[in-house]
PDB file of C-alpha atoms in Angstrom:
ATOM      1  CA  SER C   1      14.694  14.346 -23.668  1.00 39.00           C
ATOM      2  CA  ASN C   2      12.520  11.833 -21.928  1.00 49.00           C
ATOM      3  CA  GLN C   3      10.572   9.651 -24.347  1.00 54.00           C
ATOM      4  CA  PHE C   4       8.660   8.054 -21.522  1.00 64.00           C
ATOM      5  CA  PRO C   5       6.966  10.888 -19.598  1.00 71.00           C
ATOM      6  CA  GLU C   6       4.388   8.553 -17.989  1.00 76.00           C
ATOM      7  CA  LEU C   7       7.155   6.862 -16.026  1.00 76.00           C
ATOM      8  CA  ALA C   8       8.586  10.185 -14.852  1.00 77.00           C
ATOM      9  CA  ILE C   9       5.123  11.398 -13.815  1.00 82.00           C
ATOM     10  CA  TYR C  10       4.460   8.136 -11.955  1.00 82.00           C
ATOM     11  CA  VAL C  11       7.801   8.301 -10.123  1.00 82.00           C
ATOM     12  CA  GLU C  12       7.405  11.973  -9.202  1.00 84.00           C
ATOM     13  CA  THR C  13       3.884  11.341  -7.873  1.00 86.00           C
ATOM     14  CA  GLU C  14       5.086   8.381  -5.815  1.00 86.00           C
ATOM     15  CA  ILE C  15       7.975  10.413  -4.390  1.00 87.00           C
ATOM     16  CA  LYS C  16       5.561  13.159  -3.298  1.00 88.00           C
ATOM     17  CA  VAL C  17       3.394  10.556  -1.532  1.00 88.00           C
ATOM     18  CA  ILE C  18       6.450   9.096   0.209  1.00 89.00           C
ATOM     19  CA  GLU C  19       7.694  12.535   1.277  1.00 92.00           C
ATOM     20  CA  HIS C  20       4.262  13.290   2.747  1.00 92.00           C
ATOM     21  CA  GLU C  21       4.306   9.954   4.608  1.00 91.00           C
ATOM     22  CA  LEU C  22       7.836  10.632   5.873  1.00 93.00           C
ATOM     23  CA  LEU C  23       6.791  14.049   7.184  1.00 94.00           C
ATOM     24  CA  SER C  24       3.769  12.579   8.988  1.00 93.00           C
ATOM     25  CA  LEU C  25       5.912   9.765  10.344  1.00 93.00           C
ATOM     26  CA  HIS C  26       8.479  12.250  11.648  1.00 95.00           C
ATOM     27  CA  LYS C  27       5.776  14.127  13.577  1.00 95.00           C
ATOM     28  CA  VAL C  28       4.508  10.898  15.157  1.00 95.00           C
ATOM     29  CA  MET C  29       8.038   9.819  16.074  1.00 95.00           C
ATOM     30  CA  VAL C  30       8.814  13.172  17.737  1.00 95.00           C
ATOM     31  CA  LYS C  31       5.644  12.860  19.827  1.00 96.00           C
ATOM     32  CA  LEU C  32       6.524   9.272  20.689  1.00 94.00           C
ATOM     33  CA  GLU C  33      10.035  10.318  21.748  1.00 95.00           C
ATOM     34  CA  LEU C  34       8.540  12.885  24.137  1.00 95.00           C
ATOM     35  CA  GLU C  35       6.253  10.209  25.600  1.00 95.00           C
ATOM     36  CA  MET C  36       9.239   7.880  25.967  1.00 94.00           C
ATOM     37  CA  LYS C  37      11.219  10.566  27.822  1.00 94.00           C
ATOM     38  CA  GLU C  38       8.254  11.207  30.101  1.00 94.00           C
ATOM     39  CA  ALA C  39       7.885   7.476  30.807  1.00 92.00           C
ATOM     40  CA  MET C  40      11.619   7.218  31.506  1.00 91.00           C
ATOM     41  CA  ASP C  41      11.408  10.053  34.030  1.00 92.00           C
ATOM     42  CA  THR C  42       8.368   8.553  35.779  1.00 91.00           C
ATOM     43  CA  GLU C  43       8.661   5.805  38.355  1.00 90.00           C
ATOM     44  CA  ASP C  44       6.951   2.474  37.646  1.00 91.00           C
ATOM     45  CA  CYS C  45       6.599   3.187  33.921  1.00 90.00           C
ATOM     46  CA  GLU C  46       9.129   0.635  32.662  1.00 90.00           C
ATOM     47  CA  ALA C  47       6.443  -1.403  30.876  1.00 92.00           C
ATOM     48  CA  GLU C  48       5.036   1.693  29.186  1.00 93.00           C
ATOM     49  CA  PHE C  49       8.535   2.791  28.184  1.00 92.00           C
ATOM     50  CA  GLU C  50       9.240  -0.650  26.731  1.00 93.00           C
ATOM     51  CA  SER C  51       5.983  -0.594  24.764  1.00 94.00           C
ATOM     52  CA  LEU C  52       6.699   2.909  23.443  1.00 94.00           C
ATOM     53  CA  SER C  53      10.229   1.830  22.508  1.00 93.00           C
ATOM     54  CA  LEU C  54       8.879  -1.091  20.482  1.00 94.00           C
ATOM     55  CA  ASP C  55       6.467   1.256  18.704  1.00 94.00           C
ATOM     56  CA  TRP C  56       9.318   3.658  17.979  1.00 94.00           C
ATOM     57  CA  LEU C  57      11.472   0.842  16.568  1.00 94.00           C
ATOM     58  CA  ALA C  58       8.619  -0.296  14.309  1.00 92.00           C
ATOM     59  CA  LEU C  59       8.127   3.267  13.030  1.00 92.00           C
ATOM     60  CA  ASN C  60      11.862   3.655  12.497  1.00 93.00           C
ATOM     61  CA  LYS C  61      11.903   0.443  10.438  1.00 92.00           C
ATOM     62  CA  PHE C  62       8.979   1.756   8.365  1.00 91.00           C
ATOM     63  CA  ARG C  63      10.836   5.054   7.848  1.00 92.00           C
ATOM     64  CA  SER C  64      13.863   3.123   6.576  1.00 92.00           C
ATOM     65  CA  GLU C  65      11.639   1.195   4.160  1.00 88.00           C
ATOM     66  CA  LEU C  66      10.137   4.452   2.873  1.00 88.00           C
ATOM     67  CA  ASP C  67      13.609   5.957   2.436  1.00 90.00           C
ATOM     68  CA  GLU C  68      14.714   2.857   0.528  1.00 88.00           C
ATOM     69  CA  ARG C  69      11.633   3.007  -1.703  1.00 86.00           C
ATOM     70  CA  LYS C  70      12.297   6.691  -2.378  1.00 87.00           C
ATOM     71  CA  GLN C  71      15.878   5.864  -3.416  1.00 86.00           C
ATOM     72  CA  ASP C  72      14.601   3.090  -5.700  1.00 83.00           C
ATOM     73  CA  LEU C  73      12.182   5.545  -7.295  1.00 82.00           C
ATOM     74  CA  LEU C  74      14.924   8.131  -7.798  1.00 82.00           C
ATOM     75  CA  THR C  75      17.071   5.456  -9.433  1.00 79.00           C
ATOM     76  CA  LEU C  76      14.172   4.510 -11.677  1.00 76.00           C
ATOM     77  CA  LEU C  77      13.644   8.165 -12.597  1.00 74.00           C
ATOM     78  CA  ASN C  78      17.333   8.553 -13.472  1.00 72.00           C
ATOM     79  CA  GLU C  79      17.142   5.375 -15.554  1.00 67.00           C
ATOM     80  CA  SER C  80      14.135   6.698 -17.458  1.00 63.00           C
ATOM     81  CA  LEU C  81      15.751  10.102 -18.033  1.00 59.00           C
ATOM     82  CA  SER C  82      18.902   8.536 -19.465  1.00 57.00           C
ATOM     83  CA  PHE C  83      16.878   5.970 -21.405  1.00 51.00           C
ATOM     84  CA  VAL C  84      17.279   7.685 -24.773  1.00 43.00           C
ATOM     85  CA  SER C  85      20.788   9.059 -24.372  1.00 45.00           C
ATOM     86  CA  VAL C  86      22.659   5.743 -24.334  1.00 44.00           C
ATOM     87  CA  VAL C  87      23.467   2.989 -26.813  1.00 38.00           C
ATOM     88  CA  PHE C  88      20.847   0.343 -27.600  1.00 40.00           C
ATOM     89  CA  SER C  89      22.333  -2.412 -25.415  1.00 45.00           C
ATOM     90  CA  SER C  90      22.320  -0.093 -22.419  1.00 53.00           C
ATOM     91  CA  ARG C  91      18.768   0.981 -23.264  1.00 60.00           C
ATOM     92  CA  GLN C  92      17.800  -2.668 -23.177  1.00 67.00           C
ATOM     93  CA  GLN C  93      19.397  -2.933 -19.724  1.00 67.00           C
ATOM     94  CA  ASN C  94      17.640   0.238 -18.530  1.00 70.00           C
ATOM     95  CA  ARG C  95      14.326  -1.112 -19.786  1.00 74.00           C
ATOM     96  CA  LYS C  96      14.951  -4.396 -17.939  1.00 78.00           C
ATOM     97  CA  GLU C  97      15.755  -2.506 -14.726  1.00 75.00           C
ATOM     98  CA  CYS C  98      12.634  -0.344 -15.073  1.00 77.00           C
ATOM     99  CA  LEU C  99      10.480  -3.409 -15.749  1.00 79.00           C
ATOM    100  CA  LYS C 100      11.989  -5.216 -12.764  1.00 81.00           C
ATOM    101  CA  PHE C 101      11.211  -2.291 -10.477  1.00 81.00           C
ATOM    102  CA  LEU C 102       7.675  -1.867 -11.826  1.00 82.00           C
ATOM    103  CA  ARG C 103       6.974  -5.590 -11.410  1.00 82.00           C
ATOM    104  CA  GLN C 104       8.149  -5.377  -7.787  1.00 82.00           C
ATOM    105  CA  ASP C 105       5.884  -2.379  -7.298  1.00 81.00           C
ATOM    106  CA  LEU C 106       2.949  -4.252  -8.843  1.00 79.00           C
ATOM    107  CA  LYS C 107       3.630  -7.292  -6.638  1.00 82.00           C
ATOM    108  CA  TYR C 108       3.572  -5.032  -3.576  1.00 78.00           C
ATOM    109  CA  LEU C 109       0.254  -3.517  -4.697  1.00 77.00           C
ATOM    110  CA  PHE C 110      -1.284  -6.944  -5.317  1.00 80.00           C
ATOM    111  CA  GLU C 111      -0.247  -8.013  -1.792  1.00 78.00           C
ATOM    112  CA  VAL C 112      -2.440  -5.302  -0.239  1.00 71.00           C
ATOM    113  CA  LYS C 113      -5.502  -7.071   1.164  1.00 74.00           C
ATOM    114  CA  GLY C 114      -8.752  -6.363  -0.659  1.00 75.00           C
ATOM    115  CA  TRP C 115     -10.400  -4.686   2.318  1.00 73.00           C
ATOM    116  CA  LYS C 116      -7.348  -2.426   2.797  1.00 73.00           C
ATOM    117  CA  LYS C 117      -7.107  -1.506  -0.883  1.00 73.00           C
ATOM    118  CA  THR C 118      -8.043   2.119  -1.501  1.00 77.00           C
ATOM    119  CA  ARG C 119      -9.092   3.772  -4.740  1.00 80.00           C
ATOM    120  CA  GLY C 120      -5.533   5.095  -4.884  1.00 76.00           C
ATOM    121  CA  HIS C 121      -4.146   1.548  -4.753  1.00 75.00           C
ATOM    122  CA  LYS C 122      -6.429   0.486  -7.600  1.00 81.00           C
ATOM    123  CA  ASP C 123      -5.476   3.528  -9.700  1.00 81.00           C
ATOM    124  CA  GLN C 124      -1.806   2.875  -8.986  1.00 80.00           C
ATOM    125  CA  GLU C 125      -2.182  -0.785 -10.055  1.00 82.00           C
ATOM    126  CA  LYS C 126      -3.660   0.370 -13.368  1.00 84.00           C
ATOM    127  CA  ASN C 127      -0.892   2.956 -13.876  1.00 82.00           C
ATOM    128  CA  VAL C 128       1.853   0.420 -13.150  1.00 80.00           C
ATOM    129  CA  LEU C 129       0.276  -2.136 -15.493  1.00 84.00           C
ATOM    130  CA  ASP C 130       0.023   0.509 -18.232  1.00 83.00           C
ATOM    131  CA  LEU C 131       3.685   1.457 -17.720  1.00 82.00           C
ATOM    132  CA  ILE C 132       4.773  -2.197 -17.878  1.00 80.00           C
ATOM    133  CA  LEU C 133       2.843  -2.685 -21.125  1.00 82.00           C
ATOM    134  CA  LYS C 134       4.315   0.466 -22.685  1.00 80.00           C
ATOM    135  CA  LEU C 135       7.865  -0.482 -21.695  1.00 77.00           C
ATOM    136  CA  THR C 136       7.372  -4.030 -22.946  1.00 77.00           C
ATOM    137  CA  ASN C 137       6.089  -2.772 -26.299  1.00 76.00           C
ATOM    138  CA  MET C 138       9.035  -0.369 -26.767  1.00 68.00           C
ATOM    139  CA  ALA C 139      11.382  -3.232 -27.744  1.00 55.00           C
TER     140      ALA C 139
END
């Protein structure tokens, strides 16, 4: 049983957001690939093709970052689910890993510029801080 449902809820919510972003990103990349093919097949469009290629590479890098974040979240979820079912020393290690991940997440949220910060970012900051406090107090 999971004694820390807030963490599981947080992770599952974040994964849904990432999956939505990945789906949107895929649609944009497919459209961009069609534009790249069209530019390749058109004379005197080398500059446009190069620009589109750079955009595609940037989106591909972002997709990789999202995939990596999703994997980190899945790892965190697995850690939280096994949190209770292991010996105390391992629980301590799991807690440290969870705290490390949450601190990285909080750092990322704090790096978002004030004018770019949405209500969702602010809510997420509060949730992450609450999770860090709860994990810290579980010692």
